[in-house]
mmCIF file with all atom_site columns, C-alpha atoms and ligand atoms in Angstrom:
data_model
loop_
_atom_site.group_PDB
_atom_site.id
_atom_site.type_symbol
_atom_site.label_atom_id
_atom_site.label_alt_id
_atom_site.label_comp_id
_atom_site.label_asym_id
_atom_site.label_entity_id
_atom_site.label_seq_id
_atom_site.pdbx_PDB_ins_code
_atom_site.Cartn_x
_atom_site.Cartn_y
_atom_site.Cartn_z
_atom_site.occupancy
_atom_site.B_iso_or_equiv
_atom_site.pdbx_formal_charge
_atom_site.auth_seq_id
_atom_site.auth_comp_id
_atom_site.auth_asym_id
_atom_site.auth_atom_id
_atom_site.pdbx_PDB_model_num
ATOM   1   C  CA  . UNK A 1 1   ? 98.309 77.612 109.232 1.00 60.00 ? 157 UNK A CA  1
ATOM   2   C  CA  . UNK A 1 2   ? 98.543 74.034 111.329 1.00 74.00 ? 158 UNK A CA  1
ATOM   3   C  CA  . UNK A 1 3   ? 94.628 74.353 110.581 1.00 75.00 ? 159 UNK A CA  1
ATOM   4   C  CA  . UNK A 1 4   ? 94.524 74.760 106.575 1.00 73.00 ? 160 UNK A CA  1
ATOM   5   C  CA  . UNK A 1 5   ? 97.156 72.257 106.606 1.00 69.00 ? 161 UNK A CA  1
ATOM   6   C  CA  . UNK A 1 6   ? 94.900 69.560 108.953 1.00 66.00 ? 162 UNK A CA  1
ATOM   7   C  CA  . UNK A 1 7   ? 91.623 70.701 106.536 1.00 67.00 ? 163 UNK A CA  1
ATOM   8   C  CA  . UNK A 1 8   ? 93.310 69.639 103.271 1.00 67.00 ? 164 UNK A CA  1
ATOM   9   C  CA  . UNK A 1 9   ? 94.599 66.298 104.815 1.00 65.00 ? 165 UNK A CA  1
ATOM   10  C  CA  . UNK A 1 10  ? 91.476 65.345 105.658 1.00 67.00 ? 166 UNK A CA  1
ATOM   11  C  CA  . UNK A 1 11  ? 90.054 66.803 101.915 1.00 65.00 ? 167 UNK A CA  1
ATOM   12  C  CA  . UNK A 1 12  ? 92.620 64.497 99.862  1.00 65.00 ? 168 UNK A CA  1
ATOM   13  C  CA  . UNK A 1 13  ? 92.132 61.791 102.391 1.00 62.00 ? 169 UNK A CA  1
ATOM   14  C  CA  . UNK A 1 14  ? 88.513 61.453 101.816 1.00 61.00 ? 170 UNK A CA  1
ATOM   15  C  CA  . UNK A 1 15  ? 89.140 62.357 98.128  1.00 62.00 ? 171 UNK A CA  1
ATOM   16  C  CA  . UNK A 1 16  ? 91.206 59.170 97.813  1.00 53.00 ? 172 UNK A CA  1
ATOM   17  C  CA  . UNK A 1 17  ? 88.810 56.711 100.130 1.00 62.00 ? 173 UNK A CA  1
ATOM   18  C  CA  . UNK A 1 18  ? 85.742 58.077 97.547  1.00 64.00 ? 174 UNK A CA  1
ATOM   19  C  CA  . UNK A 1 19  ? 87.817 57.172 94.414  1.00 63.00 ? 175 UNK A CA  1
ATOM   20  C  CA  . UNK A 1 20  ? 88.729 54.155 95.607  1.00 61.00 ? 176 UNK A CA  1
ATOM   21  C  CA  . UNK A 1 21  ? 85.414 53.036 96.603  1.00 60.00 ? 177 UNK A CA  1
ATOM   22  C  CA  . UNK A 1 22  ? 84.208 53.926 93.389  1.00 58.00 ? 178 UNK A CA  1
ATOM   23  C  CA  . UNK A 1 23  ? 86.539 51.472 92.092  1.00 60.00 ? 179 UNK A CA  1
ATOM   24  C  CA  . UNK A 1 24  ? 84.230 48.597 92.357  1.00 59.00 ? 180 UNK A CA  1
ATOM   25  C  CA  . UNK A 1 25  ? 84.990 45.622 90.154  1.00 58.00 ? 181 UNK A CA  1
ATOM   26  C  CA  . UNK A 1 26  ? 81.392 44.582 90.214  1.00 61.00 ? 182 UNK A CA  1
ATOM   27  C  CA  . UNK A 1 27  ? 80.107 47.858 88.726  1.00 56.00 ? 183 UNK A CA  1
ATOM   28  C  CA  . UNK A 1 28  ? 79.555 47.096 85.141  1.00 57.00 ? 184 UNK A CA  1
ATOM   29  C  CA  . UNK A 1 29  ? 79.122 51.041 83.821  1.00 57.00 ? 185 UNK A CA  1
ATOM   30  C  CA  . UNK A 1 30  ? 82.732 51.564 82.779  1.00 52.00 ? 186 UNK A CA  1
ATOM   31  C  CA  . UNK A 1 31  ? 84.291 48.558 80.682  1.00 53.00 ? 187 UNK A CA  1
ATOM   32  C  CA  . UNK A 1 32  ? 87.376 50.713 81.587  1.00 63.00 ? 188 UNK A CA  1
ATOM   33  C  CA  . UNK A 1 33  ? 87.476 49.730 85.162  1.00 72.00 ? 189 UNK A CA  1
ATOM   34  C  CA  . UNK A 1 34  ? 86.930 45.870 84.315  1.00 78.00 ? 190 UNK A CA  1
ATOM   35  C  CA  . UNK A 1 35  ? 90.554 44.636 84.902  1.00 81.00 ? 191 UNK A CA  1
ATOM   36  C  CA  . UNK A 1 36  ? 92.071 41.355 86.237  1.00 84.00 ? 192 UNK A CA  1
ATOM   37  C  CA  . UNK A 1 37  ? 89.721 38.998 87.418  1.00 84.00 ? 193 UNK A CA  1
ATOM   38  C  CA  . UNK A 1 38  ? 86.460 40.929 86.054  1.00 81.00 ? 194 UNK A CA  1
ATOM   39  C  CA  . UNK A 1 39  ? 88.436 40.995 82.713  1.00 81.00 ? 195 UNK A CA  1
ATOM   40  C  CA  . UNK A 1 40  ? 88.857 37.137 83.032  1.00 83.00 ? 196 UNK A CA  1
ATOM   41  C  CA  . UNK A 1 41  ? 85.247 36.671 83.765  1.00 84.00 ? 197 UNK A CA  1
ATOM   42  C  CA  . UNK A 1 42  ? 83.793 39.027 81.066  1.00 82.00 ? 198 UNK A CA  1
ATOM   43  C  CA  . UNK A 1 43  ? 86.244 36.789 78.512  1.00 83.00 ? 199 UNK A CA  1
ATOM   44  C  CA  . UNK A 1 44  ? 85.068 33.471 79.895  1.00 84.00 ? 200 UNK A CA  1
ATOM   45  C  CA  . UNK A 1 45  ? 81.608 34.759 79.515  1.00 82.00 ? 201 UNK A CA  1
ATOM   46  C  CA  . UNK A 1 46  ? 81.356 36.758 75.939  1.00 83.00 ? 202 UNK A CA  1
ATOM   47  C  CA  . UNK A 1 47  ? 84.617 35.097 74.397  1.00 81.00 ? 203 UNK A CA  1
ATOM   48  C  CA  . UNK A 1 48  ? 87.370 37.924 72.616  1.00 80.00 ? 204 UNK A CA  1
ATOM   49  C  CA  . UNK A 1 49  ? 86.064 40.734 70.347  1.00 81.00 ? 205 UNK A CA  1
ATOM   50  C  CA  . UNK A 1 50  ? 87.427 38.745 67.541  1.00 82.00 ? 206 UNK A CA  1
ATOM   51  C  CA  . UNK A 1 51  ? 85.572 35.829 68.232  1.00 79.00 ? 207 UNK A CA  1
ATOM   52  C  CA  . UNK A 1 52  ? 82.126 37.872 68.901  1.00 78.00 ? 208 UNK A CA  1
ATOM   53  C  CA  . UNK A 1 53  ? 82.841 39.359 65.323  1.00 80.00 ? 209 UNK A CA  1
ATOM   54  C  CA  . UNK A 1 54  ? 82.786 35.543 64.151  1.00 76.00 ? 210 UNK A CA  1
ATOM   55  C  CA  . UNK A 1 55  ? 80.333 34.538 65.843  1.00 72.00 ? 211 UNK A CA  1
ATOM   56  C  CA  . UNK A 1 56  ? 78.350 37.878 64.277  1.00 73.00 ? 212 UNK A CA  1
ATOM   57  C  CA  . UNK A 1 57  ? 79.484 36.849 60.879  1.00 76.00 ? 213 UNK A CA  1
ATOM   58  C  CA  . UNK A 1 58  ? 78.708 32.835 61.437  1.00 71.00 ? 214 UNK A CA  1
ATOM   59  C  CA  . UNK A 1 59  ? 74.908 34.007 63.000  1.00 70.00 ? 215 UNK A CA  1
ATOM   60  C  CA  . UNK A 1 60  ? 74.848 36.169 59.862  1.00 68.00 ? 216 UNK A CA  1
ATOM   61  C  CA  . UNK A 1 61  ? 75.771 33.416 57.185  1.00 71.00 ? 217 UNK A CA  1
ATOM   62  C  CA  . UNK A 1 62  ? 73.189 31.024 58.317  1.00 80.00 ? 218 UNK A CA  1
ATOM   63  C  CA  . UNK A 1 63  ? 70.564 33.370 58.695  1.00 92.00 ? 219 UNK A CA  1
ATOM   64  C  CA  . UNK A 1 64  ? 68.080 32.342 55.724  1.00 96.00 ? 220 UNK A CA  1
ATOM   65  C  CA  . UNK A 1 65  ? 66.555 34.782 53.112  1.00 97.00 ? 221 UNK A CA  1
ATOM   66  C  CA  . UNK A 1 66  ? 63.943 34.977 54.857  1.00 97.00 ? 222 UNK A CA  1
ATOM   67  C  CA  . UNK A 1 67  ? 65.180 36.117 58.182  1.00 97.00 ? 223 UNK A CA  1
ATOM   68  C  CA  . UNK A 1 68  ? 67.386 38.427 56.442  1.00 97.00 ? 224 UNK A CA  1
ATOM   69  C  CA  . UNK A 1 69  ? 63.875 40.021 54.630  1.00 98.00 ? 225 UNK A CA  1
ATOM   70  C  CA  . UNK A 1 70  ? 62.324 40.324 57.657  1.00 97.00 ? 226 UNK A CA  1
ATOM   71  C  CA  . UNK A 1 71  ? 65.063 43.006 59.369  1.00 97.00 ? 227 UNK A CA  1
ATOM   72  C  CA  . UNK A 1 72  ? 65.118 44.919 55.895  1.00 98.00 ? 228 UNK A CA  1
ATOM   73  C  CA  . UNK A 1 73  ? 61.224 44.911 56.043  1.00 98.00 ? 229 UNK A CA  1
ATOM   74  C  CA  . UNK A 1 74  ? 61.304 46.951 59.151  1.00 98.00 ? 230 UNK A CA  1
ATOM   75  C  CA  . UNK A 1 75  ? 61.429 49.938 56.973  1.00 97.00 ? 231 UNK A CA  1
ATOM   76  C  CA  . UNK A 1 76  ? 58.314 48.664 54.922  1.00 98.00 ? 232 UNK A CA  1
ATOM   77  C  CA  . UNK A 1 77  ? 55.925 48.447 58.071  1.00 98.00 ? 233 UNK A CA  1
ATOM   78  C  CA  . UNK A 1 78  ? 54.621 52.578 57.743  1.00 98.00 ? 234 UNK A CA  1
ATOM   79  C  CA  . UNK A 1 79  ? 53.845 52.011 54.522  1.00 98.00 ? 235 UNK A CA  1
ATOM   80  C  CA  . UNK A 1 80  ? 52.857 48.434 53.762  1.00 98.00 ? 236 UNK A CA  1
ATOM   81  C  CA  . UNK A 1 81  ? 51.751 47.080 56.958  1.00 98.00 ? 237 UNK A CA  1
ATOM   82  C  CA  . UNK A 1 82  ? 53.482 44.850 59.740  1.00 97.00 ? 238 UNK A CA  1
ATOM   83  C  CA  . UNK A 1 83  ? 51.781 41.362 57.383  1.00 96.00 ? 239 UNK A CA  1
ATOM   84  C  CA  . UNK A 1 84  ? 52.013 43.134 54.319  1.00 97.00 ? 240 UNK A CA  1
ATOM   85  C  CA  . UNK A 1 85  ? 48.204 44.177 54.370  1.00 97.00 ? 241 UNK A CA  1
ATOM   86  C  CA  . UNK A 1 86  ? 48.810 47.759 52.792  1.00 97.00 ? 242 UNK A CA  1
ATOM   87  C  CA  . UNK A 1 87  ? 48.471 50.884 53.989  1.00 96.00 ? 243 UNK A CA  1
ATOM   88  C  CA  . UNK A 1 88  ? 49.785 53.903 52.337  1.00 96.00 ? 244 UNK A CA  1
ATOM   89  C  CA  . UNK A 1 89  ? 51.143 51.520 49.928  1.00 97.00 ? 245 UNK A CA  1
ATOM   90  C  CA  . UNK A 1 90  ? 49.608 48.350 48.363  1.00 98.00 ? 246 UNK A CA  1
ATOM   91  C  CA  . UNK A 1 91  ? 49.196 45.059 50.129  1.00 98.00 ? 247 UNK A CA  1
ATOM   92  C  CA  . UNK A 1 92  ? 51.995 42.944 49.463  1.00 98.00 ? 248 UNK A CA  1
ATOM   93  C  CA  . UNK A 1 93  ? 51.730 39.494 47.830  1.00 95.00 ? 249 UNK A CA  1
ATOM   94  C  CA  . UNK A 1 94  ? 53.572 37.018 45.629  1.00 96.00 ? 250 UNK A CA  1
ATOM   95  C  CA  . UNK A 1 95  ? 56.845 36.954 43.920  1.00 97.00 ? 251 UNK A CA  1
ATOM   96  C  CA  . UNK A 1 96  ? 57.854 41.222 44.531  1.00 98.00 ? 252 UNK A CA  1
ATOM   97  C  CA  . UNK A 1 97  ? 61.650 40.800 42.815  1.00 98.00 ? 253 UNK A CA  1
ATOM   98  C  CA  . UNK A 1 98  ? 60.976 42.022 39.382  1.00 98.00 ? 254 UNK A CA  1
ATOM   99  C  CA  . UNK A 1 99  ? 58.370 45.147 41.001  1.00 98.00 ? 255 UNK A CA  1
ATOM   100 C  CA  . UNK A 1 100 ? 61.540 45.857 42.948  1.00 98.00 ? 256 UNK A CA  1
ATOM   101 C  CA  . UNK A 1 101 ? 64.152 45.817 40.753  1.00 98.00 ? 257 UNK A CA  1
ATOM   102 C  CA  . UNK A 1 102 ? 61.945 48.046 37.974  1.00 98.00 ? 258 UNK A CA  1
ATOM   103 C  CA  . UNK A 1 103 ? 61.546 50.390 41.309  1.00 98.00 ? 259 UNK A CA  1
ATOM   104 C  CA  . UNK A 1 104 ? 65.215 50.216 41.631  1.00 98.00 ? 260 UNK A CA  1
ATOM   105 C  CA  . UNK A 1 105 ? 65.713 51.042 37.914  1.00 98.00 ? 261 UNK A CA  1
ATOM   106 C  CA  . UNK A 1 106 ? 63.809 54.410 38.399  1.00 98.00 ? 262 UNK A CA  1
ATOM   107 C  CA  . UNK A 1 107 ? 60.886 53.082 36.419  1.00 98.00 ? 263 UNK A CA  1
ATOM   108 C  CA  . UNK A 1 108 ? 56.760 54.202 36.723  1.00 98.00 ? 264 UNK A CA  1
ATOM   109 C  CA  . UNK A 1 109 ? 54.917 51.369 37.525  1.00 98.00 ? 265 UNK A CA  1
ATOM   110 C  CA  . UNK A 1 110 ? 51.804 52.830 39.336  1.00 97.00 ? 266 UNK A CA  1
ATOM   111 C  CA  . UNK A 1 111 ? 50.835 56.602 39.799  1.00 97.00 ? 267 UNK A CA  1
ATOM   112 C  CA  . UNK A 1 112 ? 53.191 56.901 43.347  1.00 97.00 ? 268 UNK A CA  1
ATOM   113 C  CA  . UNK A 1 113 ? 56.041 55.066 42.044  1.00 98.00 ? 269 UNK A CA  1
ATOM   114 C  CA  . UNK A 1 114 ? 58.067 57.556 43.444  1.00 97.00 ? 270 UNK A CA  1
ATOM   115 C  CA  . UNK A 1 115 ? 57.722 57.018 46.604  1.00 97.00 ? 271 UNK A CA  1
ATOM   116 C  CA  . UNK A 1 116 ? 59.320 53.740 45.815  1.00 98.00 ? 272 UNK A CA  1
ATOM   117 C  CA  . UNK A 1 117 ? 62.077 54.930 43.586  1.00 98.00 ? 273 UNK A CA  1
ATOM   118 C  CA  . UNK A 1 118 ? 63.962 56.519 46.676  1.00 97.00 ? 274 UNK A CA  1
ATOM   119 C  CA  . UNK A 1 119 ? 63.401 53.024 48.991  1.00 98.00 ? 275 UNK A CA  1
ATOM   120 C  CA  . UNK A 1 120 ? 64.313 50.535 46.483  1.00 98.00 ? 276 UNK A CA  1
ATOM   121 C  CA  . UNK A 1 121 ? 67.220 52.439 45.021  1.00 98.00 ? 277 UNK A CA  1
ATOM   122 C  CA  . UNK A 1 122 ? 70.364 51.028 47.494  1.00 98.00 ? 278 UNK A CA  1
ATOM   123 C  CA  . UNK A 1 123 ? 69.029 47.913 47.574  1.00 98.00 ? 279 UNK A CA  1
ATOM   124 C  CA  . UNK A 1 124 ? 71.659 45.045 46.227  1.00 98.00 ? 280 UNK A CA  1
ATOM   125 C  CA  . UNK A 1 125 ? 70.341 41.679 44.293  1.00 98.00 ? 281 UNK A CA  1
ATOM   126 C  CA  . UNK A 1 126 ? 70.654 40.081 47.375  1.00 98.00 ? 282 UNK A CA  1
ATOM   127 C  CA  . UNK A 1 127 ? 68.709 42.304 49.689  1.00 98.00 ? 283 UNK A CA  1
ATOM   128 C  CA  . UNK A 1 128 ? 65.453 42.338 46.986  1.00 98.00 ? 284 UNK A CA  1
ATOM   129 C  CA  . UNK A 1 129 ? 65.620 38.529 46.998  1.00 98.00 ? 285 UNK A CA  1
ATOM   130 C  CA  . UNK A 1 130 ? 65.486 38.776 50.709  1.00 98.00 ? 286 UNK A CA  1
ATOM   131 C  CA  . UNK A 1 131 ? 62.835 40.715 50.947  1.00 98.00 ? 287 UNK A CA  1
ATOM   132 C  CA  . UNK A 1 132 ? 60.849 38.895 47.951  1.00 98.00 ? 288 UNK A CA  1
ATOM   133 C  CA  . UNK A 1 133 ? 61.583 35.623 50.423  1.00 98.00 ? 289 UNK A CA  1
ATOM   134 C  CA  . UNK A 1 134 ? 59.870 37.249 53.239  1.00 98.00 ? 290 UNK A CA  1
ATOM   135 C  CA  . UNK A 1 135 ? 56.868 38.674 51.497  1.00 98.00 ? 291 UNK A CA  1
ATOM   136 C  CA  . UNK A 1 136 ? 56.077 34.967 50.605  1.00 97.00 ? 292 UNK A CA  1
ATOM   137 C  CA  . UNK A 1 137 ? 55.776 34.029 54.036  1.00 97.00 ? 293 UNK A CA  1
ATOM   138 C  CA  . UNK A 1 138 ? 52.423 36.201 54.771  1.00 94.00 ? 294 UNK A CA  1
HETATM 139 C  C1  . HEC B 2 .   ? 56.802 55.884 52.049  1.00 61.52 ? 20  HEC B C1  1
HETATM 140 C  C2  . HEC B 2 .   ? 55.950 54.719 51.957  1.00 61.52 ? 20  HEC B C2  1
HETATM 141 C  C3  . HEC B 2 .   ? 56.562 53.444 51.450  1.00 61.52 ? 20  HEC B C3  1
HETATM 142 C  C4  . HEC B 2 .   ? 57.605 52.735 51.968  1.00 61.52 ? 20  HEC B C4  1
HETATM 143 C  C5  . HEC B 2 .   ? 58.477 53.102 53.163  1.00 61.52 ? 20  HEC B C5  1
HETATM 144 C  C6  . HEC B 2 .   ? 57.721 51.543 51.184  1.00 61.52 ? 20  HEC B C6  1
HETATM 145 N  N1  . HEC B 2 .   ? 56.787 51.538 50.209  1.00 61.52 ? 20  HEC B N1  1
HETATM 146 FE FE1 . HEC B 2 .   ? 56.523 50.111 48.781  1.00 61.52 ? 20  HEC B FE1 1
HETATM 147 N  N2  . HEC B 2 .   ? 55.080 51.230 47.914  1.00 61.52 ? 20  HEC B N2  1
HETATM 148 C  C7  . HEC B 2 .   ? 54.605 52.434 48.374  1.00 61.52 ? 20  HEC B C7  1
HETATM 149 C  C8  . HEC B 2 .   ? 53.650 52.967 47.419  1.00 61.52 ? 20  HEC B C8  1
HETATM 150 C  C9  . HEC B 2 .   ? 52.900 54.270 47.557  1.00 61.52 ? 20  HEC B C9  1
HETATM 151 C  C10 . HEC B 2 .   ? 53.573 52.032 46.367  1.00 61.52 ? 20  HEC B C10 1
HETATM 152 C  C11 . HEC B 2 .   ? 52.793 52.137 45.073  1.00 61.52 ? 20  HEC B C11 1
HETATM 153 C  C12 . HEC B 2 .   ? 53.779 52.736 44.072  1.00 61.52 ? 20  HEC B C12 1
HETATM 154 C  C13 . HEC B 2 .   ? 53.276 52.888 42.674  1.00 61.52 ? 20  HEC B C13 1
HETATM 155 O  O1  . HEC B 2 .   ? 52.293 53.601 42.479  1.00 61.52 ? 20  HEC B O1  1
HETATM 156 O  O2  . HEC B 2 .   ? 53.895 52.308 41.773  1.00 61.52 ? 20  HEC B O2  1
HETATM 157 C  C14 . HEC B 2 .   ? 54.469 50.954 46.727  1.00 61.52 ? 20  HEC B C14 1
HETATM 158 C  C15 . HEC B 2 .   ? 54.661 49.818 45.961  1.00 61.52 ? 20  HEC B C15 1
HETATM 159 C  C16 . HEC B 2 .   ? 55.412 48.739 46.325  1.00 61.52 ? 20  HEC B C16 1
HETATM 160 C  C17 . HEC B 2 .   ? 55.464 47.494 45.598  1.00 61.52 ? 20  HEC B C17 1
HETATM 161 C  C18 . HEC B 2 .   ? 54.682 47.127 44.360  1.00 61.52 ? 20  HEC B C18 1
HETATM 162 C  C19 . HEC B 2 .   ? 53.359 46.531 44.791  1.00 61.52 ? 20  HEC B C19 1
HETATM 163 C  C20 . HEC B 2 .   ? 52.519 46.092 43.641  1.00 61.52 ? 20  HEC B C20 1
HETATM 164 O  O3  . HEC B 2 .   ? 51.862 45.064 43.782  1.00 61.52 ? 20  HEC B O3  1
HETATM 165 O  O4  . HEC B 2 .   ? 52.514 46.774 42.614  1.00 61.52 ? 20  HEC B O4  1
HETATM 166 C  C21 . HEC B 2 .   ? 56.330 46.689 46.269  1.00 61.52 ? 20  HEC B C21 1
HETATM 167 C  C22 . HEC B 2 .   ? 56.715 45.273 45.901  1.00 61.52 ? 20  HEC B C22 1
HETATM 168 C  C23 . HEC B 2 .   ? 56.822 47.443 47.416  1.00 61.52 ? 20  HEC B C23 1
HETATM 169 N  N3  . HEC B 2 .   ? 56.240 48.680 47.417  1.00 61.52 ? 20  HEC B N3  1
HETATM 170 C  C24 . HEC B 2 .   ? 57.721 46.946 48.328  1.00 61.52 ? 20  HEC B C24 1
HETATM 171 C  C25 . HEC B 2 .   ? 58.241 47.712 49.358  1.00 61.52 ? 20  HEC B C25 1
HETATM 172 C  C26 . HEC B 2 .   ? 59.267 47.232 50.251  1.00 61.52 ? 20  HEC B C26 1
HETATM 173 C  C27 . HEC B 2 .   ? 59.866 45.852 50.207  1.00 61.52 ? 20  HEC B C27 1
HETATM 174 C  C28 . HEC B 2 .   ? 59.545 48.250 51.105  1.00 61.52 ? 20  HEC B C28 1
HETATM 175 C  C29 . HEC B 2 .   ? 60.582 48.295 52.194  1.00 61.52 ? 20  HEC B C29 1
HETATM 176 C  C30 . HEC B 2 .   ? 61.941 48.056 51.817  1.00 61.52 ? 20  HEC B C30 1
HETATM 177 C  C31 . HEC B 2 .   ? 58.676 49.351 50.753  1.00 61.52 ? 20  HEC B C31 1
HETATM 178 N  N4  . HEC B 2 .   ? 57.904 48.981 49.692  1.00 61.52 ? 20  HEC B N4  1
HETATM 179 C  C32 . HEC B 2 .   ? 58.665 50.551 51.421  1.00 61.52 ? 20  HEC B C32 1
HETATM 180 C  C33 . HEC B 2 .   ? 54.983 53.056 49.541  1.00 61.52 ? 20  HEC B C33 1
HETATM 181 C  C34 . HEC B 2 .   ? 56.058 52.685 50.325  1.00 61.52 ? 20  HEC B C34 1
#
């Protein structure tokens, strides 16, 4: 009896010294356990959620067409080609709004329009301008 009672002492004992030790500050794979003075530091450093979300928003606003164009192209790069040099689809050049927006509309232009009808279809004003700002940078 004395014996079982000895083992589990020394079982919780150790049990508590390993979850304590895991409670390391420095360790940066649980936000959870960032508290007090790593809490502090992590604000100093990053600023409050609220302000990141500005800061998102701000970065956002004063992005130009352009830059905005070039994220949304990512999805164009399998089929047009990381400059715009074609590929599956055709190269890429000039003023692409009004091809977009009669993609958009569901209209045939060439024999795979198709295959554009589905891309261009949730695209806003804004995001074909974008893109149309981009494609005049190759
Ligand atoms: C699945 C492949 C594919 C993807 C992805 C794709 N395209 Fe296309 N695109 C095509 C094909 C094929 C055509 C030719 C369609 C036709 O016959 O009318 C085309 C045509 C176009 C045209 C008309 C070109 C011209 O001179 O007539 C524009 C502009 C265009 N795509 C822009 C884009 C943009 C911008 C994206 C990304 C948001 C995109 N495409 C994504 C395959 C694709």
């Amino acid at each position: 009896m004395k014996a079982a009672v000895t083992v589990s002492i020394i079982f919780i004992t150790g049990l508590c010294y390993y979850a304590m030790s895991s409670n390391n500050p420095d360790w940066s794979g649980n936000g959870n356990r960032c508290v007090g003075d790593c809490y502090e530091s992590w604000l100093a450093e990053n600023g409050s959620v609220v302000q990141q979300e500005k800061i998102k928003q701000i970065a956002a606003a004063s992005s130009s067409p352009a830059e905005l164009g070039e994220t949304y192209y990512a999805q164009c790069i399998g089929c047009h080609g990381a400059q715009g040099g074609g590929g599956i689809g055709p190269a890429l050049t000039g003023d692409i709004t009004s091809k977009l927006e009669a993609y958009r509309a569901g209209e045939t232009r060439g024999k795979q329009s198709m295959l554009m009808w589905s891309v261009a279809k949730p695209m806003t004003d804004s995001d074909i301008n974008n893109l149309a700002a981009y494609v005049k940078t190759f």
